[in-house]
XYZ file of C-alpha atoms in Angstrom:
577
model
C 0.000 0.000 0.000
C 1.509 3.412 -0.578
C 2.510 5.174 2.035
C 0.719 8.108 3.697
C 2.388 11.275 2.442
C 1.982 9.370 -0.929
C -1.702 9.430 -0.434
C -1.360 13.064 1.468
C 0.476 14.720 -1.743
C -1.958 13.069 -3.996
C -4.923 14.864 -1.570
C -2.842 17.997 -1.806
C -3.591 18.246 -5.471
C -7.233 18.836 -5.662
C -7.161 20.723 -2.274
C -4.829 22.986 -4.039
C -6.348 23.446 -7.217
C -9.379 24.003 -5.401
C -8.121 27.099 -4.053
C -6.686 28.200 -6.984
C -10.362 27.736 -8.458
C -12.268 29.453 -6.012
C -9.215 32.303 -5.728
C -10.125 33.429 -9.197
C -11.265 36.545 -9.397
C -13.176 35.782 -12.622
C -14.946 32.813 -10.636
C -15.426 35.095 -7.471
C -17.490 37.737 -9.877
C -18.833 34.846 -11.531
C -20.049 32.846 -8.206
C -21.344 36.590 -7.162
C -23.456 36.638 -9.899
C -24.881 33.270 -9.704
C -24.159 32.599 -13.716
C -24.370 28.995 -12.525
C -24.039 27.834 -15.833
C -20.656 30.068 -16.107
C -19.649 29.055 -13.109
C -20.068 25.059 -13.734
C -18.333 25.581 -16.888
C -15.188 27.312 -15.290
C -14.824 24.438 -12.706
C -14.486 21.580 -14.938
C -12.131 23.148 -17.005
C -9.770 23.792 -13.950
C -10.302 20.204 -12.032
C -10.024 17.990 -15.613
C -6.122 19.152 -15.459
C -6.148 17.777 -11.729
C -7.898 14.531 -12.255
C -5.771 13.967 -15.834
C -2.372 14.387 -13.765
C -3.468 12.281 -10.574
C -4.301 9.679 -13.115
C -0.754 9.527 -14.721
C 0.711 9.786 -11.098
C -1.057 6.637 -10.204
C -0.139 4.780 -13.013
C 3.484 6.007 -13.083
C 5.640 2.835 -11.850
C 7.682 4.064 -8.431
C 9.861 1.693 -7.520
C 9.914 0.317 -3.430
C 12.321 0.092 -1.058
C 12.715 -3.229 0.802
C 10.665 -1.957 3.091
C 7.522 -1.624 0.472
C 7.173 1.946 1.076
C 6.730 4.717 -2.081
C 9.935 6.663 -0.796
C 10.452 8.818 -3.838
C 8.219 11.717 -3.795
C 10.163 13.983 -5.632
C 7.302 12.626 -9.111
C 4.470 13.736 -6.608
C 5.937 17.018 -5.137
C 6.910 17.770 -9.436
C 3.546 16.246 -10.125
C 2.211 18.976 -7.760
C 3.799 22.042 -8.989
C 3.155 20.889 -12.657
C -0.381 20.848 -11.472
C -0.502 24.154 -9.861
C 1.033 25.794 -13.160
C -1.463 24.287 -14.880
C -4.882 25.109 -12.859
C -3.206 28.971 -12.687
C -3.054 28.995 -16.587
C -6.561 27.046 -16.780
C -8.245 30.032 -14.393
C -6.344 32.997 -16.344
C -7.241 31.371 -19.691
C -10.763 30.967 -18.058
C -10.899 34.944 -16.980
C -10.142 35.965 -20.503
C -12.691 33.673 -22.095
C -15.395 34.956 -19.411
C -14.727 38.768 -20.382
C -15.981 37.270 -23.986
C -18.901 35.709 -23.281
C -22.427 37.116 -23.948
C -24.325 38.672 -20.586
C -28.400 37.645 -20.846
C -30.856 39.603 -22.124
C -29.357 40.801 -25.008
C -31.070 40.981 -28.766
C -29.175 37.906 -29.363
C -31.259 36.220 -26.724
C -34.362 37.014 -28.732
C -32.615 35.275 -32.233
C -32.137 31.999 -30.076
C -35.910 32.156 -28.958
C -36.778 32.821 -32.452
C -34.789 29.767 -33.836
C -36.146 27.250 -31.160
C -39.546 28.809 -32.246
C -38.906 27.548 -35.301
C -37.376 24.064 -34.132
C -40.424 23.496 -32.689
C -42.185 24.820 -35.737
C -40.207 22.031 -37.756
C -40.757 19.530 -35.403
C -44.146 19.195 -33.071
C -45.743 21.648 -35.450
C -45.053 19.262 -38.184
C -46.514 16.575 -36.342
C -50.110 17.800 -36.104
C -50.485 17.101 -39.615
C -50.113 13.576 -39.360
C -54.039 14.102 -38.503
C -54.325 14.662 -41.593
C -52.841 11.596 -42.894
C -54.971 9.335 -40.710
C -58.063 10.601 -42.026
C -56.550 9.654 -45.471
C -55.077 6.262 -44.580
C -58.669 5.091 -43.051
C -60.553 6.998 -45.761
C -58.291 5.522 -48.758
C -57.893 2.116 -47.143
C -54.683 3.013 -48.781
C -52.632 0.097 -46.563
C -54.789 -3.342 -46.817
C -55.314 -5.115 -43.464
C -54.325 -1.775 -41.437
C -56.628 -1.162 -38.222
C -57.500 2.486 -37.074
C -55.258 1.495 -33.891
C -52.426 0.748 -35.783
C -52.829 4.096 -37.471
C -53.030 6.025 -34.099
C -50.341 3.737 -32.497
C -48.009 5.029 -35.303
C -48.396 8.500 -34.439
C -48.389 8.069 -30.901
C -45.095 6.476 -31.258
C -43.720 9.901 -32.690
C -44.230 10.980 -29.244
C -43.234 8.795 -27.312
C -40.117 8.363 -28.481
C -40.188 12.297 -28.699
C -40.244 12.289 -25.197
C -38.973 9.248 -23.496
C -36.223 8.941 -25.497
C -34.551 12.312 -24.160
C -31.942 11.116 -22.388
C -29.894 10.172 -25.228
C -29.567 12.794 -27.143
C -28.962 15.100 -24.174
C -26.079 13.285 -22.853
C -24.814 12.226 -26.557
C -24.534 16.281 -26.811
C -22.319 16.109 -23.715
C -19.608 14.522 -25.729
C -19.783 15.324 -29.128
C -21.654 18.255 -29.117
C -24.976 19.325 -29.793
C -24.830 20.637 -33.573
C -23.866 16.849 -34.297
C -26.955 15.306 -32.340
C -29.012 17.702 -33.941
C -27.797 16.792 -37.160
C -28.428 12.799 -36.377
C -31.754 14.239 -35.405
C -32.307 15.927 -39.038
C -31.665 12.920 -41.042
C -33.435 10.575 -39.391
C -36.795 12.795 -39.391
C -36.231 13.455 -43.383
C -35.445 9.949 -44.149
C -38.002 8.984 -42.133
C -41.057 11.385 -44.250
C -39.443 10.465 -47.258
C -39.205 6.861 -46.759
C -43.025 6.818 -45.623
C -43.475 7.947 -48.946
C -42.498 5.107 -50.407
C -44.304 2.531 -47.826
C -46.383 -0.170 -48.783
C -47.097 -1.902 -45.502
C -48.386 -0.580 -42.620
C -44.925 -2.369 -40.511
C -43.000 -0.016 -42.939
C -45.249 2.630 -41.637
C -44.358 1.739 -38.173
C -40.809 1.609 -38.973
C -40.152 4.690 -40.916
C -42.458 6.959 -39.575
C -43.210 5.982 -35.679
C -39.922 5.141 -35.093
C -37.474 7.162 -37.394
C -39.437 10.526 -37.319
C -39.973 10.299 -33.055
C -36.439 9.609 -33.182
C -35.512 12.433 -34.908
C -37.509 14.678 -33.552
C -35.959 13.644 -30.031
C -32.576 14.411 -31.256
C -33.303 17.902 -32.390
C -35.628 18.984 -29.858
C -33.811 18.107 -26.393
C -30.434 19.283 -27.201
C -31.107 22.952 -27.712
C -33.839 22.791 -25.209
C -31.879 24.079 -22.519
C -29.873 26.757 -24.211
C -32.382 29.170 -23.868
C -32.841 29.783 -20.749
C -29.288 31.099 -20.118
C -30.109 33.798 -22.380
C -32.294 35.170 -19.865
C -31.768 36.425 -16.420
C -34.291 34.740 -13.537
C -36.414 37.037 -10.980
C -33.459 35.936 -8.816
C -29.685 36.568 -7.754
C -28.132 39.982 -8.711
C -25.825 41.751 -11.258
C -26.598 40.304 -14.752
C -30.229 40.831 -13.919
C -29.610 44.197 -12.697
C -30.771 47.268 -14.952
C -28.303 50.692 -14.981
C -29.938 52.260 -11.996
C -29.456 49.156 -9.971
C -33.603 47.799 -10.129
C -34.254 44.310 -10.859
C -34.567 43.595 -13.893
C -38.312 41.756 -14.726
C -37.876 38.314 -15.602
C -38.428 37.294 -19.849
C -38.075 33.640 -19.416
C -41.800 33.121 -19.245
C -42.532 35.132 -22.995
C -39.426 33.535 -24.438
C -40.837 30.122 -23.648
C -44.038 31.405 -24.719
C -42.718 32.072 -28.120
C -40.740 28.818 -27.972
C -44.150 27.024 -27.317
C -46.048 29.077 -29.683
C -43.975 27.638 -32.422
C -45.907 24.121 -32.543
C -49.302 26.244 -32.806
C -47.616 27.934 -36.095
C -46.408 24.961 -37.219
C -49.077 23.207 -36.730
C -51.371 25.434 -39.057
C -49.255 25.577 -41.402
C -48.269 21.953 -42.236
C -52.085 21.004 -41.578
C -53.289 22.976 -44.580
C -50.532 22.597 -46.547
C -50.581 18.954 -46.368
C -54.719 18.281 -46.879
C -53.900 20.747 -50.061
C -51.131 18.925 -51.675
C -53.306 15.354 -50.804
C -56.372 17.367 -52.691
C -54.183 17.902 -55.432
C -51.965 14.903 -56.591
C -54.819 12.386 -54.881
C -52.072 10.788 -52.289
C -49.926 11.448 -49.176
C -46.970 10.870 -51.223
C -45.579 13.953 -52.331
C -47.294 15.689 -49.344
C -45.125 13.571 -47.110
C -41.598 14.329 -49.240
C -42.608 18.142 -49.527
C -42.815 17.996 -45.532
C -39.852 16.330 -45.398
C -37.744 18.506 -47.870
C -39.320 21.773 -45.845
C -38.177 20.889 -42.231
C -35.052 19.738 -43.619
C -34.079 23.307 -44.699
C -35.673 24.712 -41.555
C -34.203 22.744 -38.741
C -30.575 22.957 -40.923
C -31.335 27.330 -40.575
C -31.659 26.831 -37.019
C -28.951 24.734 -36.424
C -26.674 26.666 -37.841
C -27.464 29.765 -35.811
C -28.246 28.553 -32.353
C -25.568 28.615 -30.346
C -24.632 28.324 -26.308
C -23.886 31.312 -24.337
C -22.074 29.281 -21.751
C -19.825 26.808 -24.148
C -19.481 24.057 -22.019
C -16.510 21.392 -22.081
C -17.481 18.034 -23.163
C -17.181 15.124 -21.210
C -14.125 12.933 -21.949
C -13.385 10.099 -19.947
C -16.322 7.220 -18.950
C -16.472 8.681 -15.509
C -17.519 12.134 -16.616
C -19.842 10.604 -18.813
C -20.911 7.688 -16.027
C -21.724 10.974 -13.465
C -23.488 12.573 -16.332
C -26.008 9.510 -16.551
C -26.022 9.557 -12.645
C -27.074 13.484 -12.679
C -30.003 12.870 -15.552
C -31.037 9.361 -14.141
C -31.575 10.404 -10.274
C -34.811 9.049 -9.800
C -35.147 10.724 -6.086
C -36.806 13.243 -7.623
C -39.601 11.338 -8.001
C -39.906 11.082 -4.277
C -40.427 14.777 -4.113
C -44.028 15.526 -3.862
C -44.256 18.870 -5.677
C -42.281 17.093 -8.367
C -44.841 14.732 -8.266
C -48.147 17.315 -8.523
C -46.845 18.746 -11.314
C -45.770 16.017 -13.560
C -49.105 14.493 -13.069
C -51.123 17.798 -14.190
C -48.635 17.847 -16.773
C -48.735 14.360 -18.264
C -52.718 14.443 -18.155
C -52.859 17.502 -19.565
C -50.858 16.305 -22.342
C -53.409 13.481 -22.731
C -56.264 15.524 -22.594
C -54.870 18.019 -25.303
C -53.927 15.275 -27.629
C -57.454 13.647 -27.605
C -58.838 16.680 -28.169
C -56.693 17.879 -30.844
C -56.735 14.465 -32.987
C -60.729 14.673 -32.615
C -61.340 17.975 -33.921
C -61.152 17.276 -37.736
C -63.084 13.992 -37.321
C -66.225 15.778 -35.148
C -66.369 18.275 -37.794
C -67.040 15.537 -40.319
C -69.768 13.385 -37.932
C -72.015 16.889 -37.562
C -71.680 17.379 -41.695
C -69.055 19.362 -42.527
C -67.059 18.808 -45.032
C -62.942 17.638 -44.716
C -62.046 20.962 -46.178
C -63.709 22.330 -43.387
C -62.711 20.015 -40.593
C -58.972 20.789 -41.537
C -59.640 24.554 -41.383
C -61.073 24.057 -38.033
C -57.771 21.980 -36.895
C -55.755 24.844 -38.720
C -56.938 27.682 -36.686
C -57.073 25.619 -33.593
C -53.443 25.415 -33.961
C -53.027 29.046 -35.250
C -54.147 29.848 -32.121
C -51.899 28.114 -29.965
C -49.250 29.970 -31.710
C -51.298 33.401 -29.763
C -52.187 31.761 -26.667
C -48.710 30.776 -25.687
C -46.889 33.202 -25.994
C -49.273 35.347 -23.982
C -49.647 32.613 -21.527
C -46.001 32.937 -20.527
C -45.781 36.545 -20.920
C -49.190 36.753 -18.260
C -47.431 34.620 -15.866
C -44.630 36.157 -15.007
C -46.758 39.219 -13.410
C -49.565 37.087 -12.370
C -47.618 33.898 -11.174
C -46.905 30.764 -12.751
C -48.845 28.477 -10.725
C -51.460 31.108 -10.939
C -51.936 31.038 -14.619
C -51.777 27.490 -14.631
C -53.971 26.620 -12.099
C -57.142 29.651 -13.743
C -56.142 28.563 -16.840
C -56.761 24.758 -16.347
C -59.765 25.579 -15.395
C -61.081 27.498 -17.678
C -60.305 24.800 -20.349
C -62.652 22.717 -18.096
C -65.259 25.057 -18.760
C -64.649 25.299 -22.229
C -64.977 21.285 -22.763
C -68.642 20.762 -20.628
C -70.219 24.216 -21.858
C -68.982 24.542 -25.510
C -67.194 21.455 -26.823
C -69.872 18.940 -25.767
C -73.037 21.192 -27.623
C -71.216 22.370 -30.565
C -73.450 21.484 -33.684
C -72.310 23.952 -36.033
C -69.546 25.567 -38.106
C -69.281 28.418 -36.295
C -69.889 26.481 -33.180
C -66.866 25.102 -33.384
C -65.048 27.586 -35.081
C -65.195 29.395 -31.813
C -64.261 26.920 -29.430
C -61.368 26.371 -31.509
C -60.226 29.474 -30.991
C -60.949 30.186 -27.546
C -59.146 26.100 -26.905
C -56.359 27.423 -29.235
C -55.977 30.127 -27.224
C -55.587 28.215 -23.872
C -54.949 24.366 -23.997
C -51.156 24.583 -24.374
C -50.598 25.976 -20.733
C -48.950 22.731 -20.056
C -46.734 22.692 -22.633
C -45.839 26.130 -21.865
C -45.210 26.183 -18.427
C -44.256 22.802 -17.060
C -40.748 23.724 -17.333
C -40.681 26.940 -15.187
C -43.176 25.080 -12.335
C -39.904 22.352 -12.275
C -37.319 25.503 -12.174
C -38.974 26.980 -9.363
C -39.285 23.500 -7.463
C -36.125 22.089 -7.238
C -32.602 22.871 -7.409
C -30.603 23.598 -9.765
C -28.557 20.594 -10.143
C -31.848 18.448 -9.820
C -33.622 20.263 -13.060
C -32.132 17.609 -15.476
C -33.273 14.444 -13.360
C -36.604 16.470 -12.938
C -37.048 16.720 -16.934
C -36.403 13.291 -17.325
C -39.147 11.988 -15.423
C -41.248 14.502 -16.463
C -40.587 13.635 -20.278
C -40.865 9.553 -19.185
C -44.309 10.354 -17.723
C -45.667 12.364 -20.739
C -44.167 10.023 -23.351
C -46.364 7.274 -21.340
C -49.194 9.807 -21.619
C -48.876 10.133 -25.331
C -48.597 6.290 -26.271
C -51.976 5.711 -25.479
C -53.601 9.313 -26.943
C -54.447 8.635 -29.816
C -55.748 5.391 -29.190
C -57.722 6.199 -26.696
C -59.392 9.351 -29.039
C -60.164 6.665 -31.526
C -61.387 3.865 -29.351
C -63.985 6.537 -27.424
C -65.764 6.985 -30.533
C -68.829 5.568 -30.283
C -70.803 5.975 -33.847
C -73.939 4.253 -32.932
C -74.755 8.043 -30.876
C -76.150 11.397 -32.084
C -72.991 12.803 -30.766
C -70.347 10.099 -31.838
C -67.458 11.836 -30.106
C -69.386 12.298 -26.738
C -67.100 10.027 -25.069
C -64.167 11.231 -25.261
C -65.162 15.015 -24.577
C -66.344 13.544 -21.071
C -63.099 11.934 -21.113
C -61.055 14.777 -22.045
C -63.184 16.992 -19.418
C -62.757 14.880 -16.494
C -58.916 14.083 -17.312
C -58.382 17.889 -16.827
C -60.350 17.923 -13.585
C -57.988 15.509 -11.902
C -55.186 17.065 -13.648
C -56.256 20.466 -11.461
C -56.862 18.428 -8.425
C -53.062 16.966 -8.988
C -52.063 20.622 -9.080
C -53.506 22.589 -6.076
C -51.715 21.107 -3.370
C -48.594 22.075 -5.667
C -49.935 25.589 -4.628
C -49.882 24.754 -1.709
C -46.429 23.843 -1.400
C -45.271 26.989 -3.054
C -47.228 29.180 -0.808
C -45.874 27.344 2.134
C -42.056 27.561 1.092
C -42.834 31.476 0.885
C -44.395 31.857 4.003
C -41.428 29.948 5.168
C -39.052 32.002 3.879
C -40.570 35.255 4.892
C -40.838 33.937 8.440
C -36.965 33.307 8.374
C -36.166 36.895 7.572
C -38.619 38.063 10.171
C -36.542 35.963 12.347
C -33.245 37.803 10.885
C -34.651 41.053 11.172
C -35.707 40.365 15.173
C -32.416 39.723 15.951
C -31.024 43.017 15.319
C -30.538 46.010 17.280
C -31.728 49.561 17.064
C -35.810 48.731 16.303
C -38.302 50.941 18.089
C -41.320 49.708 20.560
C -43.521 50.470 17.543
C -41.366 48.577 14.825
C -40.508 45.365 17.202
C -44.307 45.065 16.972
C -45.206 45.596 13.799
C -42.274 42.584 13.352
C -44.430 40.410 15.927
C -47.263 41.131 14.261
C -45.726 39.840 11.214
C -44.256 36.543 12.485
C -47.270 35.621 14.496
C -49.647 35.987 11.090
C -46.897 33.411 9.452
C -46.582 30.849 12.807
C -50.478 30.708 12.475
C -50.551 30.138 8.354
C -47.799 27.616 8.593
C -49.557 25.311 11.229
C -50.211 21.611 10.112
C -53.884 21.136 10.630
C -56.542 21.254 7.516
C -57.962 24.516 7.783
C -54.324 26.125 7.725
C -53.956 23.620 4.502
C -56.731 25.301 2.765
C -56.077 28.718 3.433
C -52.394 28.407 2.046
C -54.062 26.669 -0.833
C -56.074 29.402 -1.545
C -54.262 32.614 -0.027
C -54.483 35.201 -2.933
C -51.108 36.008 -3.685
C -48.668 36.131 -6.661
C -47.596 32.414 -6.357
């Protein structure tokens, strides 16, 4: 066994270059600012030197003494200084790269908004139309032997794989980059249109479409997906969200996901119409399915080109960094967390619920006797609308609150399924509750991702997002399938089913989501009874003031107490939440 200085020098040269690290005054600015993003960045780059030259010490063959001992320290003690020259070049190179990298909130950060916009436009906007397609395939009988279910199981692969598939590309963009994943991502979800062009059997179908498009649209989605945020400053920390005369900046992460969102809406719309016109015209999906193809080829290679991270971050090299990296996404504690919990059920059910609605829109047009024209224009401006409604959803709720929004907002899509949905009979019927459903159903979509931010930390947000995007890939498998299999066309109303379903699948989803509220409220209430505490504690208050502060604390003691009415109040306190 070596000896104990051996093992003491090694220990030396992390301790040191920890210092060194933390010494920086870069990093100090840096860690001030909480640019966590920065900041992770900056302290891989110094420690890989460390780890890389502990390595080579312990593999370096030092001869023993008789006595077995590791006299010879003079490799460890050069080892050491080698090191320390090293981690001091790694932090000035560091500080000089900092000075050059963009602050948030610049116009740039709008351009990167705008070119996930249109990933998404490329991607789940280009989805929607496969609506269209279905109601060819079952109209043409165009693949003999095919079922309806195997029609909807196909494009609820596409999301499955969408989602629960994440993972990979996010840690494959670790290591080689994401430009490259993305660019895996853009040839599998051409080939796979263009190759369902050519598809004779429905298992072709399964293969070229479910599988290769989902895939694709996995591997472009994800790895840009968390670039944007650190374009924008949060409501909290100080400096880079600091304005000139020193006021906090307001928060833009909720419109820029708005816009991000707002994308599938637009691209839904478009590819919808532009599909059932190009079927209308050559009397097949084929050339509808290639000009898709060739169109979101072009746009995702645009956006791929452009985007780019604020924070470049160094790629993992050896298997451990890439073994931890696994260990970081795949921490399934925070599925023991029980806000985690509230809101990845309202989320994955609300992801149902929008999906059987959405794929039942063209066909309820048709069973009240409109015509397919029609039914698509209705789908078209349901999705037009989405491309509105989300952007103003996230704008709204970062003055009204984001569990705020999502909670009134849930609800109101509630009221939109039992009073409109359910008695729409006519054109214009429906027209308007595809607007006004437009407007609102994406909430989910739009602000899952900020109700995870604001519930865990940091370092927890990429395990969160995995078993959020597990969940909701399990959510959309089963869609489609069940839109199709709760139509019941023996009944006036052949889709009355599945608007009860879809109605009472957002009423749980709301149930799953107050006590979320809850939660939130309570960890404020929390926190403002801490600094009440903080505040007590100091000298120099008046009779008056030390009251006012007693006041204060005993109002949070009694709202913070365990039993059921103190539950419901927090649950319902009106406050910006």
């Amino acid at each position: 066994m070596p000896s104990e200085g051996y093992l003491s020098e090694l220990e030396s040269i992390s301790s040191e270059n920890e210092k060194i690290f933390e010494n920086s005054n870069a990093v100090q600015q840096l860690r001030d600012s909480k640019d966590l993003d920065l900041y992770e960045s900056a302290a891989v780059a110094s420690h890989r030197s460390v780890f890389s030259r502990i390595q080579e010490i312990e593999s370096n063959p030092v001869k023993k003494t008789r006595t077995g001992e590791y006299p010879d320290l003079d490799i460890v003690i050069q080892a050491t200084n080698l090191k320390t020259a090293e981690t001091t070049e790694e932090a000035s190179k560091f500080e000089l790269e900092a000075n050059a990298i963009s602050p948030p909130d610049v116009p740039y950060s709008w351009v990167i908004t705008c070119l996930q916009s249109l990933i998404m436009v490329a991607t789940w906007g280009c989805s929607s139309c496969f609506g269209v397609f279905l109601a060819y395939f079952i109209t043409a009988d165009y693949f003999p032997g095919a079922t309806t279910v195997d029609y909807a199981m196909i494009g609820s692969l596409v999301l499955y794989f969408a989602q629960a598939a994440a993972t990979i590309p996010i840690v494959l963009s670790s290591i080689i980059g994401f430009r490259p994943v993305m660019c895996i991502g853009i040839l599998l979800q051409t080939g796979g249109y263009i190759a369902s062009s050519f598809a004779t059997k429905v298992w072709q179908l399964y293969l070229s479409y479910g599988t290769m498009v989902g895939l694709g649209f996995c591997f472009i989605v994800n790895p840009p997906f968390t670039i944007v945020p650190t374009w924008f400053s949060t409501d909290e920390g100080k400096g880079a969200n600091m304005d000139r005369s020193g006021k906090k900046k307001k928060s833009k992460v909720g419109l820029s996901q708005g816009i991000i969102a707002g994308g599938a809406g637009l691209g839904g719309a478009i590819f919808s119409l532009a599909a059932q016109r190009m079927i209308e015209q050559t009397g097949d999906h084929r050339w509808a399915m290639r000009v898709v193809g060739i169109v979101v080829f072009i746009a995702n290679c645009i956006a791929c080109i452009f985007i780019k991270e604020r924070v470049p971050k160094p790629r993992l090299k050896t298997w451990h960094e890439i073994r931890s990296r696994f260990t970081l996404i795949l921490d399934w504690s925070v599925a023991k967390q029980y806000q985690v919990d509230c809101i990845c059920v309202w989320y994955a059910l609300m992801v149902l619920a929008y999906i059987v609605l959405m794929y039942s829109m063209s066909s309820m047009a048709l069973s009240i006797g409109l015509t397919e024209t029609q039914g698509s224009h209705v789908t078209a401006i349901f999705n037009a609308c989405q491309a509105i409604g989300r952007p103003m959803i996230g704008l709204t709720s970062d003055y009204t609150g984001r569990v705020n929004m999502s909670v009134s907002v849930s609800c109101f899509t509630v009221v939109l399924v039992f009073a409109l949905w359910i008695n729409c009979e006519t054109y214009g019927s429906l027209i308007a509750f595809s607007v006004l459903s437009g407007l609102t159903s994406g909430v989910a979509n739009c602000l899952n991702g900020s109700l995870l931010a604001d519930s865990v930390p940091q370092a927890m947000i990429p395990s969160g997002w995995t078993f959020f995007s597990l969940c909701v890939g399990s959510a959309g498998l089963c869609s489609e399938v069940v839109a199709l299999k709760l139509r019941d066309l023996s009944l006036s109303k052949p889709f009355l089913h599945a608007q009860i379903f879809v109605g009472c699948v957002q009423v749980f989803a709301i149930l799953c989501l107050l006590p979320y509220r809850e939660w939130k409220t309570r960890q404020i209430f929390i926190e403002r009874l801490r600094k009440l505490d903080e505040e007590s504690k100091k000298e120099g208050w008046t009779t008056e003031e030390r009251q006012v502060l007693e006041i204060a604390h005993d109002k949070y003691a009694r709202l913070l107490r365990t039993n059921i009415p103190s539950f419901f109040i927090r649950l319902c306190y009106p406050m910006k939440v």
